[in-house]
Amino acid sequence: MGLEIGIGWLTFFMFGSLVILLLMGLPLAFVTGGLGVVALFVFGDIHMVNMLPSRIFPFMTDYQLSAIPLFIFMASVLASAGLIEKLFDVVYQILGGLKGGLAVATIIASTILAAMVGVIGAAEVTMGIIALPAMLKRGYNREMACGSILAGGTLGILIPPSILAIIFAVVAQQSVGELFIGAFLPGLMLSFMFAVYCMARSYINPTFGPALPKEDRISIKEKLILLKGIIAPILLVVLVLGVIFTGIATPVEAAGIGTFGALCVAALSRRLSWTTIHNAAMTTLKASTMVLWIMFGASIFVGFYIVNGGQEFVTASLLGTGFGPYGILLIMMLLLIVLGMFLDWVGILLLAVPIFAPIMRSLPWDGLLGLPGVAPGDVNLWFGVVYMVNMQMSFLSPPFGYALFYLKSVAPPEITIGLIFRAAVPFLIIQAIGLALVVIFPEIILWLPRLVYG
């Protein structure tokens, strides 16, 4: 029999220790798993030892999770084959004649890239290497150049096939296909808002985003010829999303189609080689195992906390604030932004969603400002997309937002971390507006899944 401890002190011990060990630089997977096991043996009993295999094995045998390595491999093949660079170059040539065109091209290319990649690290680093030097060379405002890359890169969290959506669906027992379809319109909405901001700012002050000189622009005929080079990867994205949205294939089957299609696209571009396949396979191996180890560790940590009454404690604490459902949602969103400053997206999801999702399902969502609310059967889907939009904000939030440091790792020396922090602020405000819109107007999320699934 373990030591007796109240749930308040257990909360303080587990989450306090978690913060301290993470600040010491220890890996999240081993910190959460290790703390969970230590707490289990110190405060639990012999019967709780059964929690270890019972929490881990469901993840190891979950069919939906097999989409993760497939989508990562698909993205890695396309990146290794140089198709992402070609994509940006084409969009850059087509839109370069507009004021702010390069920033808009960066956001559009990031949007398409998000539909290929599904995670933000790859998109952020790739666009930082390709797009940032191009914009700085053309005299773009540094903050707007960095901000467009930061904001565009975070779209990989939201736009399907998002790896975050797959893991959320598994943890919250939600349909992956519905979550993909629900996230599609909010993702495009945010992409459009980012692009409009960059263009409006450049037209108000042309020094922010000067157009390409006339001698560097290309004719419409040349633009059409350039488009031929990216038709194959765009058709691949349309095919993968199309078979999911129409219900022809499950997300896992679509991932398999996408992987095979990526190999075909690389072959058509004469970029397919054993080196390309090896590099893509190693990237997939490292990323997939990182995700799974974090899932194992966080699952043990949260599982022990919930078994000891953590769910009831958090629910009572939130209800005790006296706020209504939307006030409680606001508190959750603020907590997620704070967690995003310290933890990566997998860890936040596995620590927060198992606790927050049941609370969300238990509350009535009657709508704000007299507008329609959310039916009980739609709450899981609505919260999933709201959560994903919120996670975009957490990635951009100074001082420790992950996207900020991804960009800094590939930026030239004159781009300081302070400048990157300032660059993130306008796009954080746009994301906050987007988050408010999907909360106030839940049909932005629910309309397309209802249309597809009836």
Coordinates of C-alpha atoms in Angstrom, one line a residue:
M1 CA 0.0 0.0 0.0
G2 CA 1.4 3.4 -1.0
L3 CA 1.6 6.6 1.0
E4 CA -1.7 8.5 1.6
I5 CA -1.8 11.9 -0.1
G6 CA -4.6 14.3 -0.9
I7 CA -5.4 15.1 -4.6
G8 CA -4.3 18.7 -4.1
W9 CA -0.9 17.7 -2.9
L10 CA -0.6 15.0 -5.5
T11 CA -1.4 17.6 -8.2
F12 CA 1.3 19.9 -6.8
F13 CA 3.9 17.1 -6.6
M14 CA 3.3 15.6 -10.1
F15 CA 3.0 18.9 -12.1
G16 CA 5.6 20.7 -10.0
S17 CA 8.1 17.9 -10.5
L18 CA 7.2 17.9 -14.2
V19 CA 8.0 21.6 -14.6
I20 CA 11.3 21.3 -12.6
L21 CA 12.6 18.3 -14.5
L22 CA 11.7 19.8 -17.9
L23 CA 13.5 23.0 -17.0
M24 CA 16.5 20.9 -16.2
G25 CA 16.4 19.8 -19.9
L26 CA 15.3 16.2 -19.5
P27 CA 13.3 14.6 -22.4
L28 CA 9.5 14.9 -22.0
A29 CA 8.8 11.2 -22.7
F30 CA 11.0 10.0 -19.9
V31 CA 10.1 12.7 -17.5
T32 CA 6.3 12.0 -17.8
G33 CA 6.7 8.2 -17.9
G34 CA 9.3 8.2 -15.0
L35 CA 7.2 10.5 -12.8
G36 CA 4.1 8.4 -13.5
V37 CA 6.0 5.2 -12.5
V38 CA 7.5 6.8 -9.4
A39 CA 4.1 8.2 -8.3
L40 CA 2.5 4.8 -9.0
F41 CA 4.9 3.0 -6.7
V42 CA 5.1 5.7 -4.0
F43 CA 1.4 6.7 -3.8
G44 CA -0.4 3.7 -5.5
D45 CA -0.7 0.1 -4.6
I46 CA 0.3 -3.2 -6.1
H47 CA -2.9 -3.4 -8.2
M48 CA -2.0 -0.2 -9.9
V49 CA 1.0 -1.8 -11.5
N50 CA -1.4 -3.3 -14.0
M51 CA -1.9 0.3 -15.3
L52 CA 1.5 0.2 -17.1
P53 CA 0.7 -2.4 -19.8
S54 CA -3.0 -1.4 -19.9
R55 CA -2.1 2.2 -20.8
I56 CA 0.6 1.4 -23.3
F57 CA -0.7 -1.6 -25.3
P58 CA -3.8 0.2 -26.7
F59 CA -1.5 2.7 -28.4
M60 CA 0.7 -0.1 -29.7
T61 CA -2.3 -1.8 -31.4
D62 CA -4.3 1.2 -32.4
Y63 CA -5.0 1.0 -36.2
Q64 CA -5.5 4.8 -36.6
L65 CA -2.0 5.6 -35.3
S66 CA -0.4 3.8 -38.3
A67 CA -1.3 6.8 -40.4
I68 CA 1.4 8.8 -38.5
P69 CA 4.5 7.1 -40.0
L70 CA 2.9 6.9 -43.4
F71 CA 2.1 10.7 -43.6
I72 CA 5.5 11.6 -42.2
F73 CA 7.2 9.3 -44.8
M74 CA 5.1 10.9 -47.5
A75 CA 6.2 14.4 -46.4
S76 CA 9.8 13.3 -46.1
V77 CA 9.9 11.9 -49.6
L78 CA 8.5 15.1 -51.1
A79 CA 11.0 17.2 -49.1
S80 CA 14.0 15.0 -49.9
A81 CA 13.1 15.1 -53.6
G82 CA 13.3 18.9 -53.6
L83 CA 9.6 19.4 -54.5
I84 CA 9.0 21.8 -51.6
E85 CA 11.6 24.2 -52.9
K86 CA 10.1 24.0 -56.4
L87 CA 6.6 24.7 -54.9
F88 CA 7.7 27.9 -53.3
D89 CA 9.7 29.0 -56.4
V90 CA 6.6 28.6 -58.6
V91 CA 4.2 30.5 -56.2
Y92 CA 6.9 33.1 -55.7
Q93 CA 7.2 33.7 -59.5
I94 CA 3.5 33.9 -59.9
L95 CA 2.8 36.4 -57.1
G96 CA 6.0 38.3 -57.0
G97 CA 4.7 41.2 -59.0
L98 CA 2.2 42.1 -56.2
K99 CA 3.1 44.2 -53.2
G100 CA 3.6 41.8 -50.4
G101 CA 3.6 39.0 -53.0
L102 CA 6.5 37.1 -51.5
A103 CA 4.9 37.0 -48.0
V104 CA 1.6 35.9 -49.6
A105 CA 3.5 33.3 -51.6
T106 CA 5.1 32.1 -48.4
I107 CA 1.7 31.6 -46.7
I108 CA 0.2 29.9 -49.8
A109 CA 3.2 27.6 -50.2
S110 CA 3.0 26.9 -46.4
T111 CA -0.7 26.1 -46.8
I112 CA 0.0 23.6 -49.5
L113 CA 3.0 22.3 -47.6
A114 CA 0.8 21.8 -44.5
A115 CA -1.4 19.5 -46.6
M116 CA 1.7 17.5 -47.4
V117 CA 3.5 17.5 -44.1
G118 CA 1.1 17.4 -41.1
V119 CA 3.6 18.7 -38.6
I120 CA 5.0 22.2 -38.1
G121 CA 8.7 21.7 -37.6
A122 CA 9.5 20.6 -41.1
A123 CA 7.4 23.4 -42.7
E124 CA 8.9 26.1 -40.4
V125 CA 12.5 25.1 -41.1
T126 CA 12.0 24.5 -44.8
M127 CA 10.3 27.9 -45.4
G128 CA 12.9 29.6 -43.2
I129 CA 15.7 28.3 -45.4
I130 CA 13.9 29.0 -48.7
A131 CA 11.6 32.0 -48.2
L132 CA 13.4 34.2 -45.6
P133 CA 16.5 34.9 -47.7
A134 CA 14.3 35.6 -50.8
M135 CA 12.3 38.2 -48.9
L136 CA 15.3 39.8 -47.2
K137 CA 17.1 40.0 -50.5
R138 CA 14.0 41.9 -52.0
G139 CA 14.0 44.4 -49.1
Y140 CA 11.0 43.1 -47.2
N141 CA 10.3 44.3 -43.7
R142 CA 12.1 41.8 -41.5
E143 CA 9.3 41.4 -39.0
M144 CA 6.7 40.8 -41.7
A145 CA 9.0 38.3 -43.5
C146 CA 9.6 36.4 -40.3
G147 CA 5.9 36.6 -39.2
S148 CA 4.6 35.2 -42.5
I149 CA 6.9 32.2 -42.1
L150 CA 6.0 31.7 -38.5
A151 CA 2.2 31.9 -39.2
G152 CA 2.3 29.8 -42.4
G153 CA 4.4 27.1 -40.7
T154 CA 1.9 26.6 -37.9
L155 CA -0.9 25.8 -40.4
G156 CA 0.5 22.2 -40.4
I157 CA -1.2 21.7 -37.0
L158 CA -4.6 22.4 -38.4
I159 CA -4.9 21.6 -42.1
P160 CA -5.3 17.9 -42.8
P161 CA -3.6 15.5 -42.8
S162 CA -2.5 16.9 -39.4
I163 CA -0.7 14.4 -37.2
L164 CA -2.1 16.4 -34.2
A165 CA -5.6 15.6 -35.4
I166 CA -4.8 11.9 -35.6
I167 CA -3.5 11.7 -32.0
F168 CA -6.4 13.9 -30.7
A169 CA -8.9 11.5 -32.4
V170 CA -7.3 8.5 -30.7
V171 CA -7.2 10.1 -27.3
A172 CA -10.6 11.7 -27.4
Q173 CA -12.3 8.8 -29.2
Q174 CA -13.3 11.0 -32.2
S175 CA -13.4 10.1 -35.9
V176 CA -10.2 11.1 -37.6
G177 CA -12.0 11.7 -40.9
E178 CA -14.6 14.1 -39.3
L179 CA -11.8 15.9 -37.5
F180 CA -9.9 16.4 -40.8
I181 CA -12.9 17.7 -42.5
G182 CA -13.9 20.0 -39.6
A183 CA -10.4 21.5 -39.5
F184 CA -10.3 22.2 -43.3
L185 CA -12.3 25.4 -43.4
P186 CA -10.8 27.0 -40.2
G187 CA -7.3 26.2 -41.7
L188 CA -8.1 27.9 -45.0
M189 CA -9.8 30.8 -43.1
L190 CA -6.6 31.5 -41.1
S191 CA -4.4 31.2 -44.2
F192 CA -6.6 33.7 -46.0
M193 CA -6.5 36.1 -43.0
F194 CA -2.7 35.9 -42.8
A195 CA -2.4 36.6 -46.6
V196 CA -4.8 39.5 -46.4
Y197 CA -2.9 41.1 -43.5
C198 CA 0.5 40.8 -45.4
M199 CA -1.0 42.3 -48.6
A200 CA -2.9 45.1 -46.8
R201 CA 0.1 46.1 -44.8
S202 CA 2.3 46.2 -48.0
Y203 CA -0.2 48.3 -49.9
I204 CA -0.6 50.7 -47.0
N205 CA 3.2 51.0 -46.7
P206 CA 4.9 49.7 -49.9
T207 CA 8.3 49.5 -48.2
F208 CA 7.1 46.6 -46.1
G209 CA 6.7 44.3 -49.1
P210 CA 7.9 45.8 -52.4
A211 CA 6.8 44.1 -55.6
L212 CA 9.4 42.4 -57.9
P213 CA 11.0 44.8 -60.4
K214 CA 9.4 44.6 -63.8
E215 CA 12.5 43.1 -65.4
D216 CA 12.4 40.2 -62.9
R217 CA 8.8 39.3 -63.6
I218 CA 7.7 36.6 -66.0
S219 CA 4.9 36.4 -68.5
I220 CA 1.6 34.6 -68.1
K221 CA 2.8 32.0 -70.6
E222 CA 6.0 31.4 -68.5
K223 CA 3.8 31.2 -65.3
L224 CA 1.7 28.5 -66.9
I225 CA 4.8 26.5 -67.9
L226 CA 6.1 26.8 -64.3
L227 CA 2.8 25.4 -63.0
K228 CA 3.4 22.2 -64.8
G229 CA 6.2 21.4 -62.4
I230 CA 4.0 21.4 -59.3
I231 CA 0.9 19.8 -60.8
A232 CA 1.9 16.3 -59.6
P233 CA 2.4 17.1 -55.9
I234 CA -0.8 19.2 -55.8
L235 CA -2.8 16.4 -57.5
L236 CA -1.4 14.1 -54.8
V237 CA -2.6 16.3 -52.0
V238 CA -6.0 16.6 -53.7
L239 CA -6.2 12.9 -54.1
V240 CA -5.3 12.1 -50.5
L241 CA -7.7 14.7 -49.1
G242 CA -10.4 13.8 -51.7
V243 CA -10.5 10.1 -50.8
I244 CA -10.8 11.0 -47.1
F245 CA -13.5 13.7 -47.6
T246 CA -15.6 11.5 -49.9
G247 CA -15.3 8.5 -47.6
I248 CA -13.7 6.3 -50.3
A249 CA -10.8 5.5 -48.0
T250 CA -10.0 5.8 -44.2
P251 CA -7.2 8.2 -43.2
V252 CA -4.9 5.2 -42.8
E253 CA -5.7 4.0 -46.3
A254 CA -5.3 7.5 -47.7
A255 CA -1.9 7.7 -46.0
G256 CA -0.9 4.6 -47.8
I257 CA -2.1 6.0 -51.1
G258 CA -0.2 9.3 -50.3
T259 CA 3.0 7.4 -49.6
F260 CA 2.9 5.5 -52.8
G261 CA 1.9 8.7 -54.7
A262 CA 4.9 10.6 -53.1
L263 CA 7.3 7.9 -54.4
C264 CA 5.7 8.2 -57.9
V265 CA 5.9 12.0 -57.9
A266 CA 9.6 11.8 -56.8
A267 CA 10.2 9.3 -59.6
L268 CA 8.5 11.5 -62.2
S269 CA 10.7 14.4 -61.0
R270 CA 13.8 12.1 -61.4
R271 CA 14.6 12.7 -57.7
L272 CA 13.9 9.2 -56.5
S273 CA 17.0 7.3 -55.3
W274 CA 18.0 5.0 -52.5
T275 CA 19.5 8.0 -50.7
T276 CA 16.1 9.8 -50.9
I277 CA 14.3 6.7 -49.6
H278 CA 16.9 6.1 -46.8
N279 CA 16.8 9.8 -45.6
A280 CA 13.0 9.7 -45.6
A281 CA 12.9 6.4 -43.8
M282 CA 15.3 7.7 -41.1
T283 CA 13.3 10.9 -40.6
T284 CA 10.1 8.9 -40.3
L285 CA 11.7 6.5 -37.8
K286 CA 13.0 9.3 -35.5
A287 CA 9.7 11.3 -35.7
S288 CA 7.4 8.3 -35.2
T289 CA 9.3 6.9 -32.2
M290 CA 9.5 10.3 -30.6
V291 CA 5.7 10.6 -30.8
L292 CA 5.1 7.1 -29.5
W293 CA 7.5 7.4 -26.6
I294 CA 5.9 10.7 -25.5
M295 CA 2.5 9.0 -25.8
F296 CA 3.6 6.1 -23.6
G297 CA 5.0 8.4 -20.9
A298 CA 2.3 10.9 -20.8
S299 CA -0.4 8.2 -20.8
I300 CA 1.0 6.6 -17.7
F301 CA 1.4 10.1 -16.0
V302 CA -2.2 11.2 -16.8
G303 CA -3.6 7.7 -16.2
F304 CA -2.3 7.6 -12.6
Y305 CA -3.5 11.2 -12.0
I306 CA -7.0 10.5 -13.3
V307 CA -7.3 7.2 -11.3
N308 CA -6.5 9.1 -8.1
G309 CA -9.3 11.6 -8.6
G310 CA -7.5 14.2 -10.8
Q311 CA -10.4 14.5 -13.2
E312 CA -12.9 15.3 -10.5
F313 CA -10.4 17.7 -8.9
V314 CA -9.8 19.7 -12.1
T315 CA -13.6 19.7 -12.9
A316 CA -14.5 20.9 -9.4
S317 CA -11.8 23.6 -9.6
L318 CA -13.0 24.9 -13.0
L319 CA -16.7 24.8 -12.0
G320 CA -15.7 26.5 -8.7
T321 CA -14.6 29.6 -10.5
G322 CA -18.3 30.5 -11.0
F323 CA -17.8 31.0 -14.8
G324 CA -20.2 29.6 -17.3
P325 CA -19.2 27.0 -20.0
Y326 CA -17.5 29.6 -22.3
G327 CA -15.6 31.1 -19.3
I328 CA -14.3 27.7 -18.5
L329 CA -13.3 27.2 -22.1
L330 CA -11.4 30.5 -22.0
I331 CA -9.5 29.3 -18.9
M332 CA -8.6 26.1 -20.7
M333 CA -7.4 28.0 -23.8
L334 CA -5.2 30.2 -21.7
L335 CA -3.8 27.2 -19.9
L336 CA -3.0 25.6 -23.3
I337 CA -1.2 28.7 -24.5
V338 CA 1.0 28.7 -21.3
L339 CA 1.7 24.9 -21.7
G340 CA 2.7 25.6 -25.3
M341 CA 5.5 27.9 -24.0
F342 CA 7.2 24.9 -22.3
L343 CA 6.0 21.6 -23.9
D344 CA 5.8 20.2 -27.4
W345 CA 2.4 19.6 -29.0
V346 CA 2.3 15.8 -28.3
G347 CA 2.9 16.3 -24.6
I348 CA 0.3 19.0 -24.3
L349 CA -2.3 16.9 -26.0
L350 CA -1.7 13.8 -23.9
L351 CA -1.6 15.8 -20.7
A352 CA -4.5 18.1 -21.3
V353 CA -7.0 16.5 -23.6
P354 CA -7.8 13.4 -21.4
I355 CA -8.7 15.8 -18.6
F356 CA -10.4 18.6 -20.7
A357 CA -12.4 16.6 -23.2
P358 CA -14.8 14.9 -20.6
I359 CA -15.4 18.4 -19.0
M360 CA -16.3 19.8 -22.4
R361 CA -18.7 17.0 -23.1
S362 CA -20.4 17.5 -19.7
L363 CA -21.2 21.2 -20.2
P364 CA -24.1 22.8 -22.2
W365 CA -23.0 24.9 -25.2
D366 CA -26.0 27.0 -26.0
G367 CA -24.2 29.6 -28.1
L368 CA -22.9 33.2 -27.6
L369 CA -24.6 36.5 -28.5
G370 CA -27.9 34.7 -29.3
L371 CA -26.2 32.6 -32.0
P372 CA -26.7 28.8 -32.4
G373 CA -24.7 26.6 -30.0
V374 CA -23.2 23.1 -30.3
A375 CA -25.3 20.0 -30.0
P376 CA -24.0 17.4 -27.4
G377 CA -23.1 15.0 -30.2
D378 CA -20.9 17.6 -31.9
V379 CA -19.0 18.8 -28.9
N380 CA -16.1 16.4 -29.3
L381 CA -15.5 17.5 -32.9
W382 CA -16.0 21.2 -32.2
F383 CA -13.6 21.1 -29.2
G384 CA -11.0 19.1 -31.3
V385 CA -10.8 21.8 -33.9
V386 CA -10.9 24.7 -31.3
Y387 CA -8.1 22.9 -29.5
M388 CA -6.0 22.7 -32.7
V389 CA -6.5 26.4 -33.5
N390 CA -5.5 27.1 -29.9
M391 CA -2.4 25.0 -30.3
Q392 CA -1.3 27.2 -33.2
M393 CA -1.3 30.2 -30.9
S394 CA 0.8 28.3 -28.3
F395 CA 3.5 27.6 -30.9
L396 CA 3.8 31.3 -31.6
S397 CA 3.6 32.5 -28.0
P398 CA 6.9 34.1 -26.7
P399 CA 9.0 33.5 -24.8
F400 CA 9.2 29.7 -25.5
G401 CA 6.9 29.0 -28.5
Y402 CA 8.5 26.2 -30.5
A403 CA 7.9 27.9 -33.9
L404 CA 10.0 30.9 -32.8
F405 CA 13.0 28.7 -32.2
Y406 CA 12.5 26.6 -35.3
L407 CA 12.9 29.8 -37.3
K408 CA 15.8 31.2 -35.3
S409 CA 17.7 27.9 -35.9
V410 CA 17.9 28.6 -39.7
A411 CA 17.7 32.4 -39.8
P412 CA 20.8 34.6 -40.6
P413 CA 22.6 36.2 -37.6
E414 CA 21.0 39.6 -38.1
I415 CA 17.5 38.1 -37.4
T416 CA 17.6 38.2 -33.6
I417 CA 15.2 36.3 -31.3
G418 CA 13.8 39.6 -30.1
L419 CA 12.9 40.5 -33.7
I420 CA 11.2 37.1 -34.2
F421 CA 9.2 37.6 -31.0
R422 CA 8.0 41.0 -32.3
A423 CA 7.2 39.4 -35.7
A424 CA 4.9 36.9 -34.1
V425 CA 2.7 39.4 -32.3
P426 CA 0.4 40.6 -35.2
F427 CA -0.1 37.0 -36.3
L428 CA -0.9 36.0 -32.8
I429 CA -3.6 38.6 -32.8
I430 CA -5.0 37.3 -36.1
Q431 CA -5.0 33.7 -34.6
A432 CA -6.8 35.0 -31.6
I433 CA -9.5 36.5 -33.9
G434 CA -9.7 33.2 -35.7
L435 CA -10.0 31.3 -32.4
A436 CA -12.8 33.7 -31.3
L437 CA -14.6 33.1 -34.7
V438 CA -14.7 29.3 -34.4
V439 CA -15.9 29.6 -30.8
I440 CA -18.7 32.1 -31.6
F441 CA -19.6 30.6 -35.0
P442 CA -19.2 26.8 -34.4
E443 CA -20.7 26.2 -37.9
I444 CA -17.3 27.2 -39.4
I445 CA -16.2 23.8 -38.0
L446 CA -19.4 21.8 -38.2
W447 CA -20.9 22.7 -41.5
L448 CA -18.6 20.7 -43.8
P449 CA -18.6 17.5 -41.7
R450 CA -22.4 17.7 -41.6
L451 CA -22.5 18.2 -45.4
V452 CA -20.2 15.2 -46.0
Y453 CA -21.6 12.8 -43.4
G454 CA -25.2 14.0 -43.4

